CSV table of C-alpha atoms in Angstrom, one decimal:
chain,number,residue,atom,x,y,z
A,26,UNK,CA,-29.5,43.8,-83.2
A,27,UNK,CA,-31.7,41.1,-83.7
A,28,UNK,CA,-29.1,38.7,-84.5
A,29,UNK,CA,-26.7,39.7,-81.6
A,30,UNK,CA,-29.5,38.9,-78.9
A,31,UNK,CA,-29.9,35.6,-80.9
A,32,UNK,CA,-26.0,35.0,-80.5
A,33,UNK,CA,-26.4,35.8,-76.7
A,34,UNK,CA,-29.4,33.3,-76.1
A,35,UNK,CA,-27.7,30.7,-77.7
A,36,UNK,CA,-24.5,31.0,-75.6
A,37,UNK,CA,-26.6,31.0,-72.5
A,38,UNK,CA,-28.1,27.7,-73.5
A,39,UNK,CA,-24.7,26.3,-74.7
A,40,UNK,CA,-23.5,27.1,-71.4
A,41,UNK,CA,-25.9,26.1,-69.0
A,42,UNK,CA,-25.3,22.2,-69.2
A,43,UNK,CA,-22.1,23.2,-68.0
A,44,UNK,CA,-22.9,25.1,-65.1
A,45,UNK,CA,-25.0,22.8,-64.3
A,46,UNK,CA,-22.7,19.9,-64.0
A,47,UNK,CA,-20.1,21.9,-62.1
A,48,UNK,CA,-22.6,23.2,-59.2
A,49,UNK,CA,-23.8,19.8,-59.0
A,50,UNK,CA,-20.1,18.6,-58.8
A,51,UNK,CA,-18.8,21.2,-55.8
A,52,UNK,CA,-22.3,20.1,-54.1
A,53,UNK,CA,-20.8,16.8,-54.2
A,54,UNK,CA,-17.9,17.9,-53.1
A,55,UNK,CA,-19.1,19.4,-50.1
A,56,UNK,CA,-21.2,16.6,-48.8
A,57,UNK,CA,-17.7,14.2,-49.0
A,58,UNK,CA,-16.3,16.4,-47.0
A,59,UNK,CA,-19.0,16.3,-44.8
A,60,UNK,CA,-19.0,13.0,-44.8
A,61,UNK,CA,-14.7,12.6,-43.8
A,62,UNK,CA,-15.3,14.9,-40.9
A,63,UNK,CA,-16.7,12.1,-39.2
A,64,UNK,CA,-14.4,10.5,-36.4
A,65,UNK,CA,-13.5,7.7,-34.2
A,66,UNK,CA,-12.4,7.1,-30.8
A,67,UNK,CA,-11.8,4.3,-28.4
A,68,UNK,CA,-14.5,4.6,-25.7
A,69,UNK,CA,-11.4,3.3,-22.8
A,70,UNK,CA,-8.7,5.2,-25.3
A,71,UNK,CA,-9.9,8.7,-26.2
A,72,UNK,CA,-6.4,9.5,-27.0
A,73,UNK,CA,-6.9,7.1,-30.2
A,74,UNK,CA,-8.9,9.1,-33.0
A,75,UNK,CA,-8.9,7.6,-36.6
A,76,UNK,CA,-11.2,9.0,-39.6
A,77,UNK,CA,-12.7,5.9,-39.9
A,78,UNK,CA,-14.2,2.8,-38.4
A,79,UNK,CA,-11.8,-0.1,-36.8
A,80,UNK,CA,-10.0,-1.6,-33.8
A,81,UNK,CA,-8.0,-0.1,-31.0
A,82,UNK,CA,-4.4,-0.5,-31.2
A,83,UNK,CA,-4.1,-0.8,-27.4
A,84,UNK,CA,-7.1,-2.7,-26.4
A,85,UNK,CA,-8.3,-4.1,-29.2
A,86,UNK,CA,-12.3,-2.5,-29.0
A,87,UNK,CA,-14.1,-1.5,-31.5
A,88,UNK,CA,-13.9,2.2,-31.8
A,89,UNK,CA,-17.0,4.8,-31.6
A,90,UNK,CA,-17.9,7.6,-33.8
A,91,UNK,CA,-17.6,11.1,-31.9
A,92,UNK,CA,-21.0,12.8,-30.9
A,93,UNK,CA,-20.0,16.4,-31.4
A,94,UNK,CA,-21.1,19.3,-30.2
A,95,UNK,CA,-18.3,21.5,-30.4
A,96,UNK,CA,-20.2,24.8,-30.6
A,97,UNK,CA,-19.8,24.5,-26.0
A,98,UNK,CA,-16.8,24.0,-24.6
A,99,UNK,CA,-18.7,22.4,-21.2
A,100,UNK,CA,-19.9,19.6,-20.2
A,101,UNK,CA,-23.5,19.0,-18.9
A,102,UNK,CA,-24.2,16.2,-16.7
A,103,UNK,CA,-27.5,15.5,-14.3
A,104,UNK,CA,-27.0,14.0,-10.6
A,105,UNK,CA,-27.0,10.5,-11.2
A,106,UNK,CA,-24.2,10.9,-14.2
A,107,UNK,CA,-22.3,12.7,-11.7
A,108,UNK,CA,-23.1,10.2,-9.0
A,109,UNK,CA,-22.1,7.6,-11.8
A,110,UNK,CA,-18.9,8.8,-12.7
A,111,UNK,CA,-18.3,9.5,-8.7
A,112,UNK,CA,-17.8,13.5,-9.2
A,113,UNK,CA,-16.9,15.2,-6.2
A,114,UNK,CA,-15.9,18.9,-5.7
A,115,UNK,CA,-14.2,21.2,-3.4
A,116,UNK,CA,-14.2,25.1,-3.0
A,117,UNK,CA,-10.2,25.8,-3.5
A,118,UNK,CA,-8.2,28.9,-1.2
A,119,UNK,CA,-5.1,29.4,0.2
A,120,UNK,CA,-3.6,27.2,2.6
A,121,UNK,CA,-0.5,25.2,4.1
A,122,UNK,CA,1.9,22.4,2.1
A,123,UNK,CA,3.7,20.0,3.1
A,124,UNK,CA,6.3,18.2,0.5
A,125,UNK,CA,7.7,14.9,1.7
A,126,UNK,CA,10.8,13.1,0.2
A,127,UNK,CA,10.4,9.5,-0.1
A,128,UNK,CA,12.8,6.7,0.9
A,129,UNK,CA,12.5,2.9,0.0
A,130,UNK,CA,12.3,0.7,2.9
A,131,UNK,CA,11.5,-2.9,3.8
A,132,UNK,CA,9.8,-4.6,7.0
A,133,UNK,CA,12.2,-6.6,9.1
A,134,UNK,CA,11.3,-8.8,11.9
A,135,UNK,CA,11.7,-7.0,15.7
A,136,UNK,CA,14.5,-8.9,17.5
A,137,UNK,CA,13.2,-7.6,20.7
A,138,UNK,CA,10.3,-10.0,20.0
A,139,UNK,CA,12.2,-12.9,19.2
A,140,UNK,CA,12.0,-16.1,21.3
A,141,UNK,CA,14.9,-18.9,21.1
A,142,UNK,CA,13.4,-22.2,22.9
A,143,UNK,CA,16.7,-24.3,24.5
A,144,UNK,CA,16.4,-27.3,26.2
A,145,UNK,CA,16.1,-26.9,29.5
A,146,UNK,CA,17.8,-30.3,30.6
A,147,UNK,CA,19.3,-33.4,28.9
A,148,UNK,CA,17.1,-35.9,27.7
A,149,UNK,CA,15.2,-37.3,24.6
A,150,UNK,CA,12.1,-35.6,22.7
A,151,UNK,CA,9.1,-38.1,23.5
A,152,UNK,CA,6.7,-35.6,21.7
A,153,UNK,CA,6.8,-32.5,19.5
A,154,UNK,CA,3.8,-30.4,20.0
A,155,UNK,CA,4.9,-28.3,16.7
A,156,UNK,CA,6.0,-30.0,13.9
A,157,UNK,CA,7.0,-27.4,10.9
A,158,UNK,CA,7.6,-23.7,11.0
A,159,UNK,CA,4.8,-21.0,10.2
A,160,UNK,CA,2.9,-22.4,13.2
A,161,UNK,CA,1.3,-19.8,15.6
A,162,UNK,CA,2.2,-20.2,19.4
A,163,UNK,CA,-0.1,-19.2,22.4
A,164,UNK,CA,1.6,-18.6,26.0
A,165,UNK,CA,0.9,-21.6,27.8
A,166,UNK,CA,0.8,-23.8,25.0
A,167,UNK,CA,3.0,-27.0,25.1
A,168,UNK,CA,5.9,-27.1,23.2
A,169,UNK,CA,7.7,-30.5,23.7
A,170,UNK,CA,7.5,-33.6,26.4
A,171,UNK,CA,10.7,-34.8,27.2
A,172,UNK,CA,12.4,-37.7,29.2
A,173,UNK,CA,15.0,-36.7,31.9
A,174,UNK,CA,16.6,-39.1,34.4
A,175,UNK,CA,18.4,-35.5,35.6
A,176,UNK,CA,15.0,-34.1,36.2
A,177,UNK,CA,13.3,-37.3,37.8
A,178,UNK,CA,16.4,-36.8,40.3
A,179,UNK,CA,15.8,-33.6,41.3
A,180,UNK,CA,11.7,-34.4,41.7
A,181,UNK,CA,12.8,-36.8,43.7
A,182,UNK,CA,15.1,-34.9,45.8
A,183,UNK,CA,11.8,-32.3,46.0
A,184,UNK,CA,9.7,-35.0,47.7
A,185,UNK,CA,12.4,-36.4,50.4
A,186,UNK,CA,12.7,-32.4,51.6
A,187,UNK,CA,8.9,-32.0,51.3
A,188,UNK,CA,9.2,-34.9,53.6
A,189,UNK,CA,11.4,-34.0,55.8
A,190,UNK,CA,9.7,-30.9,56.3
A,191,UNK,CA,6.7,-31.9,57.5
A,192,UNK,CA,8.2,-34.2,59.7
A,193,UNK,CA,10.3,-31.8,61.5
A,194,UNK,CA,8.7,-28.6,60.7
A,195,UNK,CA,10.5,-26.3,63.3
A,196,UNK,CA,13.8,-27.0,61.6
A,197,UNK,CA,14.9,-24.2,59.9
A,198,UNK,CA,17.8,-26.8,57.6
A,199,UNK,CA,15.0,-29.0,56.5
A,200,UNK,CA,13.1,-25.6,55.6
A,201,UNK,CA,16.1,-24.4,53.7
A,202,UNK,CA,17.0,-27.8,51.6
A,203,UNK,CA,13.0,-27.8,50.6
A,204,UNK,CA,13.0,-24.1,49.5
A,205,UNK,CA,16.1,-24.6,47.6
A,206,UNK,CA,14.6,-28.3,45.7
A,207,UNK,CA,11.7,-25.7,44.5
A,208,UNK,CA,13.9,-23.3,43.4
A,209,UNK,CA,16.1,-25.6,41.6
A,210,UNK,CA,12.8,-27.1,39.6
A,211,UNK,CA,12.2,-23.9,38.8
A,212,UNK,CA,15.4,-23.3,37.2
A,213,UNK,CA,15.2,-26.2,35.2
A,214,UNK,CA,11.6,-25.1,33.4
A,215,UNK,CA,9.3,-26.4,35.9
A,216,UNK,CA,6.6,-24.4,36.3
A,217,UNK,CA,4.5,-23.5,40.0
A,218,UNK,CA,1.3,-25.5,39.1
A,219,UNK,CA,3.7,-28.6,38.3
A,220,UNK,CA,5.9,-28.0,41.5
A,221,UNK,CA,2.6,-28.3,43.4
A,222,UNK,CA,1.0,-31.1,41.3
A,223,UNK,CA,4.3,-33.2,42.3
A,224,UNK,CA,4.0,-32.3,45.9
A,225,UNK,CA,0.2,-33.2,45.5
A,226,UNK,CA,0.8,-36.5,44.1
A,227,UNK,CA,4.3,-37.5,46.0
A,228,UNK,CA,5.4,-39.2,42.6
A,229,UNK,CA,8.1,-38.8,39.9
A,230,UNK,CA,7.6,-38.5,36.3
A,231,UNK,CA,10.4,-38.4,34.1
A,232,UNK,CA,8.5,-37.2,31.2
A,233,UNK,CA,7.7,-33.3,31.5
A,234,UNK,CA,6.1,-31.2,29.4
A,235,UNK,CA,7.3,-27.7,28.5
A,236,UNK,CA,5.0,-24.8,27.5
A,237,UNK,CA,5.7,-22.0,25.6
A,238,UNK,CA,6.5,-18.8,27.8
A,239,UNK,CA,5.7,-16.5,25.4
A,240,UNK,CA,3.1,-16.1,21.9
A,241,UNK,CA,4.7,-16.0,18.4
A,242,UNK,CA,5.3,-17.9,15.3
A,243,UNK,CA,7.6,-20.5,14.4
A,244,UNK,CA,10.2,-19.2,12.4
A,245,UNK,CA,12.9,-22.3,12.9
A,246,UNK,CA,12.5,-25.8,14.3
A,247,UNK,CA,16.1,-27.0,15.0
A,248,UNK,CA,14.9,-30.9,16.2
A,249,UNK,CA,12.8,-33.7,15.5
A,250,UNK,CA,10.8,-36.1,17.9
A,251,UNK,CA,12.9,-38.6,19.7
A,252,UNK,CA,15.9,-37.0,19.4
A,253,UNK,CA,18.3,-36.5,22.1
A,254,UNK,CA,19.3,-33.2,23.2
A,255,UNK,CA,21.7,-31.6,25.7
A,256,UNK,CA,21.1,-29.1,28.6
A,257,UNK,CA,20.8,-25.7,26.5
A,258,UNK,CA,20.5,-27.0,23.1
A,259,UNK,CA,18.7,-24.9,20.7
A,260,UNK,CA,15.0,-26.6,19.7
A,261,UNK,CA,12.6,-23.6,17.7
A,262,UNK,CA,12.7,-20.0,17.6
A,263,UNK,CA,9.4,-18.3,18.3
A,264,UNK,CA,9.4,-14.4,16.5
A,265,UNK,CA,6.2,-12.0,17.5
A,266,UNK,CA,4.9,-9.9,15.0
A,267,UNK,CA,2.7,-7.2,16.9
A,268,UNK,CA,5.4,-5.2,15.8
A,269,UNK,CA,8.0,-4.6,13.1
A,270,UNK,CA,11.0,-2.7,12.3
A,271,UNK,CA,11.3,-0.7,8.9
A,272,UNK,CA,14.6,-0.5,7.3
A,273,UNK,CA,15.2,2.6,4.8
A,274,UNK,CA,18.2,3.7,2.1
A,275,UNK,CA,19.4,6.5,2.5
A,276,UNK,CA,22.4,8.6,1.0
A,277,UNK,CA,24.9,10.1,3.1
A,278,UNK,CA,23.9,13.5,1.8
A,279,UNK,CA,20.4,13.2,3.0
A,280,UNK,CA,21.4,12.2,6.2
A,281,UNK,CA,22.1,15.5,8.2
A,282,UNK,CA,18.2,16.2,7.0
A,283,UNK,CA,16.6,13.3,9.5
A,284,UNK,CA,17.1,13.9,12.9
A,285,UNK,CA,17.1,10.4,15.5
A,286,UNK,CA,13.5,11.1,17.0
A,287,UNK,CA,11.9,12.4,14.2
A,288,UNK,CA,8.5,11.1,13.6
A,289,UNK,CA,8.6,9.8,9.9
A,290,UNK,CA,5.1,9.3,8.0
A,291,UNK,CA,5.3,4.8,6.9
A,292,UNK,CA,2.7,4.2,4.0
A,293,UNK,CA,2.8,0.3,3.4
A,294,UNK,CA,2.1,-0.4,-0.5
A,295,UNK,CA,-1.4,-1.7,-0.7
A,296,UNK,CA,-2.6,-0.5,2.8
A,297,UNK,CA,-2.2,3.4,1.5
A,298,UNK,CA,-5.4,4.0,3.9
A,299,UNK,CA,-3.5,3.0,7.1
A,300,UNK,CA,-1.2,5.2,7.5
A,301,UNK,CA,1.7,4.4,10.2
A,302,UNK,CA,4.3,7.1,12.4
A,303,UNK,CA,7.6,5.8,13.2
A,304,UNK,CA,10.3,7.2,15.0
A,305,UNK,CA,13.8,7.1,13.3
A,306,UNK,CA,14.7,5.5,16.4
A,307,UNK,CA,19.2,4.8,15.0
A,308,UNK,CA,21.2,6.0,11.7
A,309,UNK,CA,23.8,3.3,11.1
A,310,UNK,CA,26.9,5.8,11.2
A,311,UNK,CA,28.7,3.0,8.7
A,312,UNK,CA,27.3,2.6,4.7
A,313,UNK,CA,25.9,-0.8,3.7
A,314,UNK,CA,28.3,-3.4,2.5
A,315,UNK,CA,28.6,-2.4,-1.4
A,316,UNK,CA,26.6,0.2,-1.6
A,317,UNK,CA,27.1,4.0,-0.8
A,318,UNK,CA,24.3,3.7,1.5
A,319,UNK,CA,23.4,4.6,5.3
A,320,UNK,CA,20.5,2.7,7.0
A,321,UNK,CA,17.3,4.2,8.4
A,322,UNK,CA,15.7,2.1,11.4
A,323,UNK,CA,12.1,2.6,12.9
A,324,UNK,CA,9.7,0.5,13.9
A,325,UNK,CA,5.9,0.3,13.7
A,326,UNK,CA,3.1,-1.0,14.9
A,327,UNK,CA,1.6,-4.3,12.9
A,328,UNK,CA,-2.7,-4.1,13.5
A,329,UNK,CA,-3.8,-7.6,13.1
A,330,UNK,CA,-0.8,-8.9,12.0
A,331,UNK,CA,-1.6,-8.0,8.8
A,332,UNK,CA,2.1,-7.2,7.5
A,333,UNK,CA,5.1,-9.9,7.0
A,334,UNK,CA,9.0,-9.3,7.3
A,335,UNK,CA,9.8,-8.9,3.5
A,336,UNK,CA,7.3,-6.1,2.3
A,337,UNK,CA,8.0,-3.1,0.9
A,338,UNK,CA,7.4,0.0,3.2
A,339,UNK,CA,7.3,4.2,1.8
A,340,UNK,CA,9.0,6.4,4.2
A,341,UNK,CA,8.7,9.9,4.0
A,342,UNK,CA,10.0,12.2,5.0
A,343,UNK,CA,9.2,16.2,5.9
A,344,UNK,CA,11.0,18.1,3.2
A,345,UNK,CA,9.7,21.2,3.0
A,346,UNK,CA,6.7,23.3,4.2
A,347,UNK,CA,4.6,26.2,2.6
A,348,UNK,CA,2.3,28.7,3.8
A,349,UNK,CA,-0.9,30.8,2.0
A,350,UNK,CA,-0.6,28.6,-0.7
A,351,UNK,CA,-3.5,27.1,-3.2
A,352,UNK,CA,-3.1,23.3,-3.7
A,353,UNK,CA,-5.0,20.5,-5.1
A,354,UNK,CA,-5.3,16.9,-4.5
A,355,UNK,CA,-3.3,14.7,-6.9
A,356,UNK,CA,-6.2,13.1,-8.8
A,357,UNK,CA,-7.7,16.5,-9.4
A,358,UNK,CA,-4.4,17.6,-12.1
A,359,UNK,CA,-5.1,15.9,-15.3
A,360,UNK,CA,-1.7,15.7,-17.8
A,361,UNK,CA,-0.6,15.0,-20.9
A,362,UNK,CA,1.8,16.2,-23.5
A,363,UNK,CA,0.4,19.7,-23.7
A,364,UNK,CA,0.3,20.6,-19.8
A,365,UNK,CA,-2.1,20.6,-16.9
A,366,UNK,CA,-5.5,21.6,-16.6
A,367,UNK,CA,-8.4,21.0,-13.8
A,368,UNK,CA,-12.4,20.6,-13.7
A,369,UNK,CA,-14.4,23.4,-12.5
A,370,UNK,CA,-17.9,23.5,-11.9
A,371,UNK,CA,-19.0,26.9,-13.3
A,372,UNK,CA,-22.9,26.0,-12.4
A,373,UNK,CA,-24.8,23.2,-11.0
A,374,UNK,CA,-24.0,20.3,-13.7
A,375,UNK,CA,-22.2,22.2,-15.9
A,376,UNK,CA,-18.1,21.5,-16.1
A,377,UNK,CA,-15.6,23.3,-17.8
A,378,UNK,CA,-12.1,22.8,-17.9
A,379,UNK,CA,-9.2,25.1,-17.3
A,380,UNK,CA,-5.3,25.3,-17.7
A,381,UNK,CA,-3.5,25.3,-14.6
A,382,UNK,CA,0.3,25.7,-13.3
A,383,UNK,CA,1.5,23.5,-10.6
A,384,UNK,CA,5.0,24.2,-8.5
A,385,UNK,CA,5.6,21.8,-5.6
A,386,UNK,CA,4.4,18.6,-4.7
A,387,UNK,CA,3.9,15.9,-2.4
A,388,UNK,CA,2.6,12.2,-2.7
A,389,UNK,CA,-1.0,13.7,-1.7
A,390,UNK,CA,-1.5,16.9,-2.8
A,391,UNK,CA,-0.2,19.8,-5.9
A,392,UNK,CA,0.8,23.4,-5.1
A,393,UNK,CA,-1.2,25.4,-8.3
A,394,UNK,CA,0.7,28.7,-8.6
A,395,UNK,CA,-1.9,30.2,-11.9
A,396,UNK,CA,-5.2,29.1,-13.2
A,397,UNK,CA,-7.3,29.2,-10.4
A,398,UNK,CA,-9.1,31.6,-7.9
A,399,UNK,CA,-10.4,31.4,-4.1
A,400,UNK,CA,-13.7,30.3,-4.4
A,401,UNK,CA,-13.6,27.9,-8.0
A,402,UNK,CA,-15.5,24.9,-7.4
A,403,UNK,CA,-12.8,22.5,-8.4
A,404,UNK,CA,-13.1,18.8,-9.0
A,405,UNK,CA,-11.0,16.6,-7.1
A,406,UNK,CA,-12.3,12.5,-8.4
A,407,UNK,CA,-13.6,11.9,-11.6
A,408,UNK,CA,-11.7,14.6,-13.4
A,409,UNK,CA,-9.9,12.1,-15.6
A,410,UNK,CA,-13.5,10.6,-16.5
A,411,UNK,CA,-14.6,14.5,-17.4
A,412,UNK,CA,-11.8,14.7,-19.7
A,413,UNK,CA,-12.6,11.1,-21.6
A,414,UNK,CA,-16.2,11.8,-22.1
A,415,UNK,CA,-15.3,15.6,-23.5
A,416,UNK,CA,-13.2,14.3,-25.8
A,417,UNK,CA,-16.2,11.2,-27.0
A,418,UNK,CA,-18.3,14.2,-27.2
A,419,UNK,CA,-16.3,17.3,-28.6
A,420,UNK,CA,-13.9,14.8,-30.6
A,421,UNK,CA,-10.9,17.2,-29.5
A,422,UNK,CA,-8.4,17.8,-26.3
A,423,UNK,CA,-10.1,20.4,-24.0
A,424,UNK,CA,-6.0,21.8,-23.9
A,425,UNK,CA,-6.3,22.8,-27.3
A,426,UNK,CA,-9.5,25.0,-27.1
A,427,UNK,CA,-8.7,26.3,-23.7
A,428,UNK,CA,-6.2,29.5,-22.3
A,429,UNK,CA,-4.6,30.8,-19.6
């Protein structure tokens, strides 16, 4: 006996070097895996994670290590994070939808407010009053001076029946010729304050200025000073730009679905806050010249002059309309590869996310047919800044962890 328990002893102490080594090693073990669970994320990328330090392969920052806490699937942020990250929240329930189709369209200049400037009579351009194109015209403002024999003639003839006139006053023939002088000045451009500034002065003058009878821009100047021009030739034209017209594509299939008089919803890119209506005032019957095309035509009103001929313009138009529906604005629907899912604020500060299931949509807002009840306190800006700090924080996609 006494020999067997010595036999036992001694294999105990044989063997405990080895356990030894081997508890120390899987203890070692342990703490380098520890260690590799560690992550990295680019603060403006979260969809970058590496398992260990570096670079951004998109932007080029240095990435972050993940604070995790993945034992809560919320977030927790006080008032002036979410005033920081500009959170904002609605209470969702059932309402009306509107989808709109949209058609690309361009701004054109409104021939209705276009101004051609012809002389008036024959003669030589003493002075231009607007030397290049671009220039902005006021009524009343002088366009041109020009020298006319033809129109010193007719001032002249002016002044012999003003004469006449007043020295026979009762005759109804003198009264006649000096109505008809007037008129004739009149025709040729003069206006009332000159007519009466020649009667005023009883003198000729050849060189007459003209004045622009209506505001616009300069859009082409056809002459140069000193030139000579005939009766009628073309000088500038003058375009006004208080209003514009909106060309839009459209394909003969879709055309049956816009009605002429149908008020039509005009979102100018980079002015998406001001809104215009226009009424699809003709439908060319014909397609474009080579392409299977019919043409749209509206026009709008241009506040301030803000908008030039050549810009792109959004038409939409009413496609379809839903009732009792729940929908979302756009911003509040953040996806990826694995689906959709919202923000909702189950308690003051505290943000979880949830899958949804969108249906029909329209530039502004997303029909959600599952996910959601009447009363969720959804967020509708900021939600893409909720998901980028809960992935920094959890070090995962909230669509993995979540369910329908």
């Amino acid at each position: 006996m006494e020999r067997k328990e010595f036999i036992r002893n001694f294999a105990w102490i044989a063997l405990a070097p080895s356990l030894f080594f081997a508890a120390c090693k899987e203890s070692s073990k342990k703490n380098q895996q520890t260690k590799q669970v560690q992550t990295y994320t680019c603060p403006m990328h979260p969809q970058i994670i590496q398992d260990k330090p570096g670079t951004c392969p998109v932007c080029g920052m240095d990435l972050v290590p993940f604070e995790k806490n993945a034992s809560e699937g919320a977030l927790h942020l006080n008032e002036s994070q979410q005033a920081l990250a500009n959170i904002t929240t609605i209470t969702v329930g059932h309402n009306g939808l509107h989808t709109f189709k949209q058609l690309n369209g361009r701004l054109v200049v409104n021939p209705e407010q276009t101004n051609y400037i012809s002389s008036r009579v024959a003669g030589r351009l003493e002075k231009l009053y607007v030397r290049q194109t671009g220039e902005s015209i006021k009524k009343g403002q002088p366009l041109y001076q020009i020298y006319s024999e033809q129109l010193a003639t007719l001032q002249q003839e002016y002044l012999l029946a003003a004469a006449q006139v007043s020295q026979f006053p009762d005759d109804a023939t003198f009264r006649n010729i000096f109505k008809s002088a007037g008129h004739k000045l009149s025709l040729y451009g003069q206006s009332d304050q000159q007519i009466m500034q020649l009667q005023r002065l009883k003198k000729t003058n050849p060189y007459i200025t003209f004045t622009a009878g209506e505001s616009g821009t300069v859009a082409e100047l056809s002459v140069t000073e000193g030139q000579y021009v005939s009766e009628g030739s073309s000088l500038m034209r003058l375009e006004g730009y208080q209003s514009l017209w909106v060309e839009a594509d459209i394909y003969p299939s879709e055309a049956g679905s816009i009605q002429k008089g149908e008020l039509l919803k005009v979102v100018i890119p980079g002015w998406e806050n001001q809104p215009q209506q226009m009424k699809a005032e003709f439908i060319n019957p014909e397609l474009s010249t080579g392409a299977q095309l019919i043409q749209l035509r509206g026009a709008i009103q241009n506040p301030n002059g803000a908008w030039q001929p050549g810009l792109q313009a959004n038409v939409f138009v009413p496609a379809q309309q839903k009732s009792q529906v729940m929908s979302l604005p756009v911003d509040a629907v953040i996806r990826d590869g694995k689906g959709a899912h919202v923000w909702i604020e189950k308690s003051k500060g505290k943000f979880e996310p949830q899958i949804v299931k969108t249906g029909t949509e329209s530039p502004d807002a997303v029909e959600i047919t599952t996910g959601l009840n009447d009363g969720d306190q959804v967020v509708i800006s900021g939600a893409y800044l909720l998901y980028s700090e809960y992935i920094l924080k959890k070090g995962k996609n909230p669509m993995t962890e979540m369910k329908m």
